[in-house]
Amino acid sequence: MLKVRQRKRNIVASFRGGSETKLRDAGVDTLIGEATFVDEKTLEYKDSGGNVRTIQGQKIFINVGARPAPPLLEGIDLLDRRAVLDSTSIQELDEVPSHLVVVGGGIAPSPSGFTLYFHVNNGDRTVEGTHILFATGRIPNTDSLKPEAAGIDTDKKGYIVTNEYLETSSPSIFAIGDVKGPPAFTHISYDDFRILRSNMLSLPPTRLSTKDRIVPYVVFTDPQLAHVGLHEKEARVKFPNKRIQTAKMPMAYVARALETDESRGMMKAVVDGDTGLILGFSCLGIEGGEIMSIVEVAMIGNQRV
C-alpha cells in the first residue's frame, strides 16, 4: 500500500507540476492561497503566510471545484478519525482495510472497530467494520469565496448558478467545472473551457453552449461501466412524442469477451425509432469505455443505425 500511495502522489505531483509550468510559461501569474469576493470585479487574496492583497479583473472565471461532503452521522465522533474516510483520504491509506464499509446508516464503536446500524424493509440490521468510507456526495468550494458579495446567485447547496453559456448572475463573472454542479467529471471542466474560449476569442456563427451536449463517462470497475447520452427513461421523458426504441446485447455474444474469458455484462442502445439516431448508449463489460467512445463518435456525427 505504501508503494500504491506513493505512485498516486507522484502522478498527482506530475500533473500539478505540468499545469503550473504551462501557466508560468504562458505568462500567467499564479497566486496560491484563499480568495474572497469584495465585489464583482475585486477579490481579496490571502497567501499561506497570512499576507493579504487585493486583486481586480474585468472578467473573473471561477473554477474552484468541490470537496467531499463531511460525514454527518450519529456516533461518528466516537470513532477513530483515521478509520473515517472520504474519496480523498482513502487514497492516503498506508494499509488495506480489513473490512471497509461504505456508509449507509447510523454508527457506534466496537472492539473490532465499529458497528454500523441500518434499517431495511424486514427490520434493523448491523454490520461490523474497521474502516468506513463516506461516499455521500460532494459540496462546492464556495463557502469561503463569498459569492454573494459579487452578486453571484447560488442554489441551496452552494453551487453557482449559470446559464447555458456559463454566465453567472453577475455579468462579468463565469463559472466552470464542478463548482456549478453535477455532473462532476474532469472532462466537463475541459469542455466548459472549450465553450468559453470559443465564445470569447472567436466569432462563430452562433455562440457555443452547454445545451444538449453529449456527456460521456466511465466507472472504472471490473468490468467497466460506460455511458454516453440519454438513458431510456430520460429519453422517454424528454421526447414523449418520439418512438423510443432500445436494443440490448449481452457481452457473452462478443467474441473478444469470450476469448478473454470476461463475458459479464451487456450493451444497451437507446434510439429514435423515426430517425434512427442514437440517443444514448451504455456498456457494462470489458473495455466498456473504449466501446462507448466509438458510439459517441457516431452520435456526434449523426450516424443512423
PDB file of C-alpha atoms in Angstrom:
ATOM      1  CA  MET A   1       0.000   0.000   0.000  1.00  0.00           C
ATOM      2  CA  LEU A   2       2.915   2.348   0.616  1.00  0.00           C
ATOM      3  CA  LYS A   3       4.018   1.829  -2.984  1.00  0.00           C
ATOM      4  CA  VAL A   4       0.462   2.305  -4.247  1.00  0.00           C
ATOM      5  CA  ARG A   5       0.112   5.528  -2.265  1.00  0.00           C
ATOM      6  CA  GLN A   6       3.469   6.875  -3.417  1.00  0.00           C
ATOM      7  CA  ARG A   7       2.607   6.160  -7.048  1.00  0.00           C
ATOM      8  CA  LYS A   8      -0.622   8.127  -6.603  1.00  0.00           C
ATOM      9  CA  ARG A   9       1.271  11.019  -5.026  1.00  0.00           C
ATOM     10  CA  ASN A  10       3.828  11.013  -7.843  1.00  0.00           C
ATOM     11  CA  ILE A  11       1.134  11.143 -10.522  1.00  0.00           C
ATOM     12  CA  VAL A  12      -0.706  13.991  -8.778  1.00  0.00           C
ATOM     13  CA  ALA A  13       2.544  15.935  -8.344  1.00  0.00           C
ATOM     14  CA  SER A  14       3.421  15.380 -12.003  1.00  0.00           C
ATOM     15  CA  PHE A  15       0.032  16.564 -13.252  1.00  0.00           C
ATOM     16  CA  ARG A  16       0.006  19.603 -10.970  1.00  0.00           C
ATOM     17  CA  GLY A  17       3.608  20.492 -11.802  1.00  0.00           C
ATOM     18  CA  GLY A  18       2.933  20.210 -15.505  1.00  0.00           C
ATOM     19  CA  SER A  19      -0.069  22.528 -15.290  1.00  0.00           C
ATOM     20  CA  GLU A  20       1.816  25.079 -13.203  1.00  0.00           C
ATOM     21  CA  THR A  21       4.725  25.047 -15.654  1.00  0.00           C
ATOM     22  CA  LYS A  22       2.434  25.614 -18.641  1.00  0.00           C
ATOM     23  CA  LEU A  23       0.760  28.540 -16.887  1.00  0.00           C
ATOM     24  CA  ARG A  24       4.097  30.091 -15.964  1.00  0.00           C
ATOM     25  CA  ASP A  25       5.466  29.627 -19.497  1.00  0.00           C
ATOM     26  CA  ALA A  26       2.341  31.308 -20.883  1.00  0.00           C
ATOM     27  CA  GLY A  27       2.992  34.370 -18.752  1.00  0.00           C
ATOM     28  CA  VAL A  28       0.199  33.754 -16.241  1.00  0.00           C
ATOM     29  CA  ASP A  29       0.715  34.953 -12.669  1.00  0.00           C
ATOM     30  CA  THR A  30      -0.337  32.146 -10.329  1.00  0.00           C
ATOM     31  CA  LEU A  31      -1.236  33.058  -6.744  1.00  0.00           C
ATOM     32  CA  ILE A  32      -1.665  30.177  -4.288  1.00  0.00           C
ATOM     33  CA  GLY A  33      -3.964  30.906  -1.359  1.00  0.00           C
ATOM     34  CA  GLU A  34      -7.556  31.712  -0.436  1.00  0.00           C
ATOM     35  CA  ALA A  35      -9.634  34.347  -2.195  1.00  0.00           C
ATOM     36  CA  THR A  36     -12.815  36.123  -1.141  1.00  0.00           C
ATOM     37  CA  PHE A  37     -15.010  38.358  -3.282  1.00  0.00           C
ATOM     38  CA  VAL A  38     -15.223  42.035  -2.303  1.00  0.00           C
ATOM     39  CA  ASP A  39     -17.374  42.999  -5.273  1.00  0.00           C
ATOM     40  CA  GLU A  40     -17.980  41.726  -8.804  1.00  0.00           C
ATOM     41  CA  LYS A  41     -14.538  42.790 -10.034  1.00  0.00           C
ATOM     42  CA  THR A  42     -12.483  42.664  -6.835  1.00  0.00           C
ATOM     43  CA  LEU A  43     -11.048  39.810  -4.796  1.00  0.00           C
ATOM     44  CA  GLU A  44      -9.197  39.824  -1.506  1.00  0.00           C
ATOM     45  CA  TYR A  45      -6.454  37.224  -1.511  1.00  0.00           C
ATOM     46  CA  LYS A  46      -4.581  35.684   1.454  1.00  0.00           C
ATOM     47  CA  ASP A  47      -1.453  33.597   0.953  1.00  0.00           C
ATOM     48  CA  SER A  48      -0.122  30.820   3.177  1.00  0.00           C
ATOM     49  CA  GLY A  49       1.876  33.349   5.207  1.00  0.00           C
ATOM     50  CA  GLY A  50      -1.222  35.336   6.086  1.00  0.00           C
ATOM     51  CA  ASN A  51      -0.367  38.244   3.803  1.00  0.00           C
ATOM     52  CA  VAL A  52      -3.432  39.927   2.276  1.00  0.00           C
ATOM     53  CA  ARG A  53      -3.665  41.792  -1.008  1.00  0.00           C
ATOM     54  CA  THR A  54      -6.410  42.972  -3.331  1.00  0.00           C
ATOM     55  CA  ILE A  55      -6.642  41.900  -6.978  1.00  0.00           C
ATOM     56  CA  GLN A  56      -9.057  43.056  -9.672  1.00  0.00           C
ATOM     57  CA  GLY A  57     -10.171  41.852 -13.071  1.00  0.00           C
ATOM     58  CA  GLN A  58     -12.587  42.904 -15.784  1.00  0.00           C
ATOM     59  CA  LYS A  59     -13.632  39.269 -16.161  1.00  0.00           C
ATOM     60  CA  ILE A  60     -13.421  36.571 -13.500  1.00  0.00           C
ATOM     61  CA  PHE A  61     -13.675  32.815 -14.076  1.00  0.00           C
ATOM     62  CA  ILE A  62     -14.498  30.574 -11.116  1.00  0.00           C
ATOM     63  CA  ASN A  63     -13.188  27.008 -11.302  1.00  0.00           C
ATOM     64  CA  VAL A  64     -12.680  26.130  -7.624  1.00  0.00           C
ATOM     65  CA  GLY A  65     -14.269  22.679  -7.758  1.00  0.00           C
ATOM     66  CA  ALA A  66     -15.850  20.755  -4.904  1.00  0.00           C
ATOM     67  CA  ARG A  67     -14.819  18.602  -1.948  1.00  0.00           C
ATOM     68  CA  PRO A  68     -16.257  15.532  -0.177  1.00  0.00           C
ATOM     69  CA  ALA A  69     -19.299  16.278   1.952  1.00  0.00           C
ATOM     70  CA  PRO A  70     -18.475  15.975   5.681  1.00  0.00           C
ATOM     71  CA  PRO A  71     -19.787  12.885   7.490  1.00  0.00           C
ATOM     72  CA  LEU A  72     -22.999  13.775   9.278  1.00  0.00           C
ATOM     73  CA  LEU A  73     -23.985  10.661  11.166  1.00  0.00           C
ATOM     74  CA  GLU A  74     -24.893   9.993  14.761  1.00  0.00           C
ATOM     75  CA  GLY A  75     -21.991   8.417  16.640  1.00  0.00           C
ATOM     76  CA  ILE A  76     -19.320   9.302  14.093  1.00  0.00           C
ATOM     77  CA  ASP A  77     -17.406  11.448  16.615  1.00  0.00           C
ATOM     78  CA  LEU A  78     -16.820   8.360  18.760  1.00  0.00           C
ATOM     79  CA  LEU A  79     -14.774   6.583  16.100  1.00  0.00           C
ATOM     80  CA  ASP A  80     -11.050   6.739  15.439  1.00  0.00           C
ATOM     81  CA  ARG A  81     -10.728   9.537  12.863  1.00  0.00           C
ATOM     82  CA  ARG A  82      -8.147   7.500  10.941  1.00  0.00           C
ATOM     83  CA  ALA A  83     -10.882   4.966  10.193  1.00  0.00           C
ATOM     84  CA  VAL A  84     -13.345   7.566   8.851  1.00  0.00           C
ATOM     85  CA  LEU A  85     -12.605   8.052   5.159  1.00  0.00           C
ATOM     86  CA  ASP A  86     -13.814  10.029   2.168  1.00  0.00           C
ATOM     87  CA  SER A  87     -12.881   9.923  -1.505  1.00  0.00           C
ATOM     88  CA  THR A  88      -9.720  11.934  -0.822  1.00  0.00           C
ATOM     89  CA  SER A  89      -8.435  10.456   2.420  1.00  0.00           C
ATOM     90  CA  ILE A  90      -8.992   6.850   1.295  1.00  0.00           C
ATOM     91  CA  GLN A  91      -6.222   7.443  -1.241  1.00  0.00           C
ATOM     92  CA  GLU A  92      -3.829   8.259   1.597  1.00  0.00           C
ATOM     93  CA  LEU A  93      -4.207   4.927   3.411  1.00  0.00           C
ATOM     94  CA  ASP A  94      -0.985   3.060   4.198  1.00  0.00           C
ATOM     95  CA  GLU A  95      -2.771  -0.250   4.801  1.00  0.00           C
ATOM     96  CA  VAL A  96      -5.518  -2.320   3.234  1.00  0.00           C
ATOM     97  CA  PRO A  97      -8.685  -2.052   5.381  1.00  0.00           C
ATOM     98  CA  SER A  98      -9.606  -5.370   6.993  1.00  0.00           C
ATOM     99  CA  HIS A  99     -13.273  -4.611   6.468  1.00  0.00           C
ATOM    100  CA  LEU A 100     -14.288  -1.466   4.588  1.00  0.00           C
ATOM    101  CA  VAL A 101     -17.906  -0.343   4.958  1.00  0.00           C
ATOM    102  CA  VAL A 102     -19.459   2.201   2.602  1.00  0.00           C
ATOM    103  CA  VAL A 103     -21.768   4.386   4.672  1.00  0.00           C
ATOM    104  CA  GLY A 104     -25.465   3.704   4.723  1.00  0.00           C
ATOM    105  CA  GLY A 105     -26.952   4.268   8.195  1.00  0.00           C
ATOM    106  CA  GLY A 106     -26.031   5.047  11.963  1.00  0.00           C
ATOM    107  CA  ILE A 107     -22.743   4.197  13.792  1.00  0.00           C
ATOM    108  CA  ALA A 108     -21.223   3.032  17.193  1.00  0.00           C
ATOM    109  CA  PRO A 109     -17.665   1.882  18.155  1.00  0.00           C
ATOM    110  CA  SER A 110     -16.960  -1.797  18.836  1.00  0.00           C
ATOM    111  CA  PRO A 111     -13.901  -3.854  19.898  1.00  0.00           C
ATOM    112  CA  SER A 112     -13.102  -4.669  16.265  1.00  0.00           C
ATOM    113  CA  GLY A 113     -13.597  -1.106  15.024  1.00  0.00           C
ATOM    114  CA  PHE A 114     -17.236  -0.078  14.818  1.00  0.00           C
ATOM    115  CA  THR A 115     -20.756  -1.376  14.340  1.00  0.00           C
ATOM    116  CA  LEU A 116     -22.984   0.122  11.659  1.00  0.00           C
ATOM    117  CA  TYR A 117     -26.726   0.126  12.312  1.00  0.00           C
ATOM    118  CA  PHE A 118     -29.097   0.371   9.386  1.00  0.00           C
ATOM    119  CA  HIS A 119     -32.730  -0.235   8.613  1.00  0.00           C
ATOM    120  CA  VAL A 120     -34.061  -2.449   5.828  1.00  0.00           C
ATOM    121  CA  ASN A 121     -37.585  -3.438   4.889  1.00  0.00           C
ATOM    122  CA  ASN A 122     -37.587  -6.512   7.134  1.00  0.00           C
ATOM    123  CA  GLY A 123     -36.144  -4.747  10.190  1.00  0.00           C
ATOM    124  CA  ASP A 124     -32.907  -3.402  11.661  1.00  0.00           C
ATOM    125  CA  ARG A 125     -29.511  -4.951  10.930  1.00  0.00           C
ATOM    126  CA  THR A 126     -25.897  -4.360  11.905  1.00  0.00           C
ATOM    127  CA  VAL A 127     -22.500  -4.901  10.326  1.00  0.00           C
ATOM    128  CA  GLU A 128     -19.044  -4.500  11.851  1.00  0.00           C
ATOM    129  CA  GLY A 129     -16.036  -2.977  10.145  1.00  0.00           C
ATOM    130  CA  THR A 130     -12.587  -1.464  10.578  1.00  0.00           C
ATOM    131  CA  HIS A 131     -12.858   1.475   8.150  1.00  0.00           C
ATOM    132  CA  ILE A 132     -15.845   3.430   6.888  1.00  0.00           C
ATOM    133  CA  LEU A 133     -15.986   5.308   3.593  1.00  0.00           C
ATOM    134  CA  PHE A 134     -18.387   8.239   3.386  1.00  0.00           C
ATOM    135  CA  ALA A 135     -19.450   8.396  -0.240  1.00  0.00           C
ATOM    136  CA  THR A 136     -22.391  10.710   0.369  1.00  0.00           C
ATOM    137  CA  GLY A 137     -21.673  13.310  -2.270  1.00  0.00           C
ATOM    138  CA  ARG A 138     -19.644  16.497  -2.588  1.00  0.00           C
ATOM    139  CA  ILE A 139     -20.085  20.165  -1.723  1.00  0.00           C
ATOM    140  CA  PRO A 140     -18.832  23.168  -3.739  1.00  0.00           C
ATOM    141  CA  ASN A 141     -15.871  25.218  -2.553  1.00  0.00           C
ATOM    142  CA  THR A 142     -17.873  28.439  -2.437  1.00  0.00           C
ATOM    143  CA  ASP A 143     -18.363  28.987   1.304  1.00  0.00           C
ATOM    144  CA  SER A 144     -15.158  30.996   1.866  1.00  0.00           C
ATOM    145  CA  LEU A 145     -15.417  32.603  -1.588  1.00  0.00           C
ATOM    146  CA  LYS A 146     -18.467  34.666  -0.504  1.00  0.00           C
ATOM    147  CA  PRO A 147     -20.061  34.830  -3.977  1.00  0.00           C
ATOM    148  CA  GLU A 148     -22.946  36.924  -2.629  1.00  0.00           C
ATOM    149  CA  ALA A 149     -20.565  39.886  -2.309  1.00  0.00           C
ATOM    150  CA  ALA A 150     -20.227  39.847  -6.096  1.00  0.00           C
ATOM    151  CA  GLY A 151     -23.932  39.367  -6.760  1.00  0.00           C
ATOM    152  CA  ILE A 152     -23.484  35.726  -7.751  1.00  0.00           C
ATOM    153  CA  ASP A 153     -26.523  33.507  -7.259  1.00  0.00           C
ATOM    154  CA  THR A 154     -26.059  30.044  -5.738  1.00  0.00           C
ATOM    155  CA  ASP A 155     -28.512  27.212  -5.151  1.00  0.00           C
ATOM    156  CA  LYS A 156     -29.440  25.800  -1.743  1.00  0.00           C
ATOM    157  CA  LYS A 157     -26.375  23.533  -1.780  1.00  0.00           C
ATOM    158  CA  GLY A 158     -23.984  26.364  -2.586  1.00  0.00           C
ATOM    159  CA  TYR A 159     -23.417  25.548  -6.265  1.00  0.00           C
ATOM    160  CA  ILE A 160     -23.049  28.579  -8.516  1.00  0.00           C
ATOM    161  CA  VAL A 161     -25.989  29.056 -10.873  1.00  0.00           C
ATOM    162  CA  THR A 162     -25.053  29.543 -14.541  1.00  0.00           C
ATOM    163  CA  ASN A 163     -26.905  29.704 -17.818  1.00  0.00           C
ATOM    164  CA  GLU A 164     -26.067  27.578 -20.860  1.00  0.00           C
ATOM    165  CA  TYR A 165     -23.235  29.973 -21.731  1.00  0.00           C
ATOM    166  CA  LEU A 166     -21.641  29.516 -18.270  1.00  0.00           C
ATOM    167  CA  GLU A 167     -22.549  33.072 -17.301  1.00  0.00           C
ATOM    168  CA  THR A 168     -23.423  33.758 -13.658  1.00  0.00           C
ATOM    169  CA  SER A 169     -25.913  36.329 -12.411  1.00  0.00           C
ATOM    170  CA  SER A 170     -23.012  38.803 -12.349  1.00  0.00           C
ATOM    171  CA  PRO A 171     -22.302  39.950 -15.947  1.00  0.00           C
ATOM    172  CA  SER A 172     -18.511  39.810 -15.739  1.00  0.00           C
ATOM    173  CA  ILE A 173     -18.183  36.501 -13.853  1.00  0.00           C
ATOM    174  CA  PHE A 174     -18.284  32.978 -15.291  1.00  0.00           C
ATOM    175  CA  ALA A 175     -18.167  29.539 -13.623  1.00  0.00           C
ATOM    176  CA  ILE A 176     -16.895  26.233 -14.976  1.00  0.00           C
ATOM    177  CA  GLY A 177     -16.389  22.704 -13.692  1.00  0.00           C
ATOM    178  CA  ASP A 178     -17.743  21.101 -10.518  1.00  0.00           C
ATOM    179  CA  VAL A 179     -18.487  24.412  -8.770  1.00  0.00           C
ATOM    180  CA  LYS A 180     -21.599  24.869 -10.918  1.00  0.00           C
ATOM    181  CA  GLY A 181     -22.988  21.452 -10.027  1.00  0.00           C
ATOM    182  CA  PRO A 182     -23.063  17.930 -11.443  1.00  0.00           C
ATOM    183  CA  PRO A 183     -22.150  16.008 -13.483  1.00  0.00           C
ATOM    184  CA  ALA A 184     -18.766  16.135 -11.745  1.00  0.00           C
ATOM    185  CA  PHE A 185     -16.318  14.889 -14.365  1.00  0.00           C
ATOM    186  CA  THR A 186     -12.918  16.355 -15.233  1.00  0.00           C
ATOM    187  CA  HIS A 187     -13.792  16.422 -18.919  1.00  0.00           C
ATOM    188  CA  ILE A 188     -16.824  18.609 -18.164  1.00  0.00           C
ATOM    189  CA  SER A 189     -14.448  21.316 -16.951  1.00  0.00           C
ATOM    190  CA  TYR A 190     -12.342  20.891 -20.096  1.00  0.00           C
ATOM    191  CA  ASP A 191     -15.418  21.189 -22.293  1.00  0.00           C
ATOM    192  CA  ASP A 192     -16.637  24.237 -20.348  1.00  0.00           C
ATOM    193  CA  PHE A 193     -13.294  25.835 -21.215  1.00  0.00           C
ATOM    194  CA  ARG A 194     -13.776  24.946 -24.893  1.00  0.00           C
ATOM    195  CA  ILE A 195     -17.109  26.789 -24.863  1.00  0.00           C
ATOM    196  CA  LEU A 196     -15.763  29.906 -23.150  1.00  0.00           C
ATOM    197  CA  ARG A 197     -12.629  30.031 -25.308  1.00  0.00           C
ATOM    198  CA  SER A 198     -14.664  29.848 -28.496  1.00  0.00           C
ATOM    199  CA  ASN A 199     -17.236  32.408 -27.400  1.00  0.00           C
ATOM    200  CA  MET A 200     -14.640  34.917 -26.222  1.00  0.00           C
ATOM    201  CA  LEU A 201     -11.782  34.518 -28.681  1.00  0.00           C
ATOM    202  CA  SER A 202     -13.541  33.722 -31.943  1.00  0.00           C
ATOM    203  CA  LEU A 203     -16.629  34.776 -33.832  1.00  0.00           C
ATOM    204  CA  PRO A 204     -18.598  31.626 -34.672  1.00  0.00           C
ATOM    205  CA  PRO A 205     -21.955  31.934 -36.440  1.00  0.00           C
ATOM    206  CA  THR A 206     -23.665  31.122 -33.151  1.00  0.00           C
ATOM    207  CA  ARG A 207     -22.373  31.058 -29.600  1.00  0.00           C
ATOM    208  CA  LEU A 208     -21.473  27.640 -28.243  1.00  0.00           C
ATOM    209  CA  SER A 209     -23.368  26.451 -25.172  1.00  0.00           C
ATOM    210  CA  THR A 210     -23.771  23.511 -22.812  1.00  0.00           C
ATOM    211  CA  LYS A 211     -27.276  22.831 -24.095  1.00  0.00           C
ATOM    212  CA  ASP A 212     -27.744  19.273 -25.366  1.00  0.00           C
ATOM    213  CA  ARG A 213     -24.013  18.495 -25.352  1.00  0.00           C
ATOM    214  CA  ILE A 214     -23.194  14.787 -25.278  1.00  0.00           C
ATOM    215  CA  VAL A 215     -21.645  13.827 -21.938  1.00  0.00           C
ATOM    216  CA  PRO A 216     -19.704  10.543 -21.710  1.00  0.00           C
ATOM    217  CA  TYR A 217     -18.443   8.892 -18.539  1.00  0.00           C
ATOM    218  CA  VAL A 218     -16.806   5.670 -17.384  1.00  0.00           C
ATOM    219  CA  VAL A 219     -16.806   3.998 -13.977  1.00  0.00           C
ATOM    220  CA  PHE A 220     -13.547   2.034 -13.869  1.00  0.00           C
ATOM    221  CA  THR A 221     -14.915  -1.006 -12.111  1.00  0.00           C
ATOM    222  CA  ASP A 222     -14.104  -4.506 -13.295  1.00  0.00           C
ATOM    223  CA  PRO A 223     -15.665  -4.774 -15.826  1.00  0.00           C
ATOM    224  CA  GLN A 224     -16.061  -1.128 -16.792  1.00  0.00           C
ATOM    225  CA  LEU A 225     -19.394   0.690 -16.782  1.00  0.00           C
ATOM    226  CA  ALA A 226     -19.566   3.303 -19.550  1.00  0.00           C
ATOM    227  CA  HIS A 227     -22.370   5.567 -20.700  1.00  0.00           C
ATOM    228  CA  VAL A 228     -22.968   8.436 -23.116  1.00  0.00           C
ATOM    229  CA  GLY A 229     -26.100  10.455 -23.912  1.00  0.00           C
ATOM    230  CA  LEU A 230     -29.565   9.719 -22.557  1.00  0.00           C
ATOM    231  CA  HIS A 231     -30.780   6.744 -20.578  1.00  0.00           C
ATOM    232  CA  GLU A 232     -34.033   5.162 -21.751  1.00  0.00           C
ATOM    233  CA  LYS A 233     -36.128   6.813 -19.019  1.00  0.00           C
ATOM    234  CA  GLU A 234     -34.561  10.206 -19.718  1.00  0.00           C
ATOM    235  CA  ALA A 235     -35.232   9.858 -23.445  1.00  0.00           C
ATOM    236  CA  ARG A 236     -38.893   8.985 -22.903  1.00  0.00           C
ATOM    237  CA  VAL A 237     -39.356  11.970 -20.589  1.00  0.00           C
ATOM    238  CA  LYS A 238     -37.512  14.393 -22.855  1.00  0.00           C
ATOM    239  CA  PHE A 239     -39.163  13.174 -26.065  1.00  0.00           C
ATOM    240  CA  PRO A 240     -42.664  11.984 -25.088  1.00  0.00           C
ATOM    241  CA  ASN A 241     -43.870  12.115 -28.698  1.00  0.00           C
ATOM    242  CA  LYS A 242     -40.968  10.204 -30.212  1.00  0.00           C
ATOM    243  CA  ARG A 243     -40.905   6.465 -30.889  1.00  0.00           C
ATOM    244  CA  ILE A 244     -38.126   5.487 -28.494  1.00  0.00           C
ATOM    245  CA  GLN A 245     -36.602   2.076 -29.150  1.00  0.00           C
ATOM    246  CA  THR A 246     -33.907   0.101 -27.355  1.00  0.00           C
ATOM    247  CA  ALA A 247     -31.511  -2.645 -28.359  1.00  0.00           C
ATOM    248  CA  LYS A 248     -29.654  -4.911 -25.924  1.00  0.00           C
ATOM    249  CA  MET A 249     -26.876  -7.433 -26.349  1.00  0.00           C
ATOM    250  CA  PRO A 250     -25.120  -9.494 -23.670  1.00  0.00           C
ATOM    251  CA  MET A 251     -21.344  -9.376 -23.633  1.00  0.00           C
ATOM    252  CA  ALA A 252     -21.454 -13.170 -23.983  1.00  0.00           C
ATOM    253  CA  TYR A 253     -22.233 -12.505 -27.676  1.00  0.00           C
ATOM    254  CA  VAL A 254     -18.969 -10.565 -28.136  1.00  0.00           C
ATOM    255  CA  ALA A 255     -16.088 -12.657 -29.446  1.00  0.00           C
ATOM    256  CA  ARG A 256     -13.396 -10.595 -27.679  1.00  0.00           C
ATOM    257  CA  ALA A 257     -15.225 -11.047 -24.361  1.00  0.00           C
ATOM    258  CA  LEU A 258     -15.334 -14.816 -24.824  1.00  0.00           C
ATOM    259  CA  GLU A 259     -11.712 -15.014 -25.959  1.00  0.00           C
ATOM    260  CA  THR A 260     -10.516 -13.114 -22.875  1.00  0.00           C
ATOM    261  CA  ASP A 261     -12.844 -15.061 -20.571  1.00  0.00           C
ATOM    262  CA  GLU A 262     -14.642 -11.902 -19.424  1.00  0.00           C
ATOM    263  CA  SER A 263     -18.203 -12.187 -20.704  1.00  0.00           C
ATOM    264  CA  ARG A 264     -20.025 -10.479 -17.843  1.00  0.00           C
ATOM    265  CA  GLY A 265     -22.313  -7.554 -18.629  1.00  0.00           C
ATOM    266  CA  MET A 266     -24.270  -6.202 -21.560  1.00  0.00           C
ATOM    267  CA  MET A 267     -24.649  -3.326 -24.026  1.00  0.00           C
ATOM    268  CA  LYS A 268     -27.760  -1.213 -24.494  1.00  0.00           C
ATOM    269  CA  ALA A 269     -28.595   1.474 -27.049  1.00  0.00           C
ATOM    270  CA  VAL A 270     -31.442   3.982 -26.942  1.00  0.00           C
ATOM    271  CA  VAL A 271     -32.565   5.038 -30.408  1.00  0.00           C
ATOM    272  CA  ASP A 272     -35.002   7.464 -32.009  1.00  0.00           C
ATOM    273  CA  GLY A 273     -37.140   4.963 -33.922  1.00  0.00           C
ATOM    274  CA  ASP A 274     -38.216   7.524 -36.518  1.00  0.00           C
ATOM    275  CA  THR A 275     -34.820   8.934 -37.479  1.00  0.00           C
ATOM    276  CA  GLY A 276     -32.501   6.088 -36.467  1.00  0.00           C
ATOM    277  CA  LEU A 277     -30.306   8.473 -34.480  1.00  0.00           C
ATOM    278  CA  ILE A 278     -28.642   7.100 -31.351  1.00  0.00           C
ATOM    279  CA  LEU A 279     -29.804   8.984 -28.254  1.00  0.00           C
ATOM    280  CA  GLY A 280     -27.797   7.072 -25.673  1.00  0.00           C
ATOM    281  CA  PHE A 281     -25.588   4.057 -25.090  1.00  0.00           C
ATOM    282  CA  SER A 282     -24.446   2.043 -22.072  1.00  0.00           C
ATOM    283  CA  CYS A 283     -21.918  -0.747 -21.767  1.00  0.00           C
ATOM    284  CA  LEU A 284     -21.146  -2.840 -18.718  1.00  0.00           C
ATOM    285  CA  GLY A 285     -18.349  -5.026 -19.957  1.00  0.00           C
ATOM    286  CA  ILE A 286     -14.686  -5.488 -20.766  1.00  0.00           C
ATOM    287  CA  GLU A 287     -13.206  -2.233 -22.145  1.00  0.00           C
ATOM    288  CA  GLY A 288     -16.628  -0.628 -21.898  1.00  0.00           C
ATOM    289  CA  GLY A 289     -15.100   2.841 -22.103  1.00  0.00           C
ATOM    290  CA  GLU A 290     -13.442   2.132 -25.428  1.00  0.00           C
ATOM    291  CA  ILE A 291     -16.653   0.704 -26.884  1.00  0.00           C
ATOM    292  CA  MET A 292     -18.633   3.700 -25.650  1.00  0.00           C
ATOM    293  CA  SER A 293     -16.222   6.204 -27.200  1.00  0.00           C
ATOM    294  CA  ILE A 294     -16.798   4.719 -30.665  1.00  0.00           C
ATOM    295  CA  VAL A 295     -20.557   5.096 -30.217  1.00  0.00           C
ATOM    296  CA  GLU A 296     -20.013   8.674 -29.006  1.00  0.00           C
ATOM    297  CA  VAL A 297     -18.230   9.472 -32.269  1.00  0.00           C
ATOM    298  CA  ALA A 298     -21.174   8.020 -34.191  1.00  0.00           C
ATOM    299  CA  MET A 299     -23.578  10.167 -32.158  1.00  0.00           C
ATOM    300  CA  ILE A 300     -21.554  13.331 -32.759  1.00  0.00           C
ATOM    301  CA  GLY A 301     -21.521  12.522 -36.490  1.00  0.00           C
ATOM    302  CA  ASN A 302     -25.310  11.934 -36.514  1.00  0.00           C
ATOM    303  CA  GLN A 303     -24.818   8.403 -37.819  1.00  0.00           C
ATOM    304  CA  ARG A 304     -28.002   6.355 -38.057  1.00  0.00           C
ATOM    305  CA  VAL A 305     -28.474   2.743 -37.061  1.00  0.00           C
TER     306      VAL A 305
END
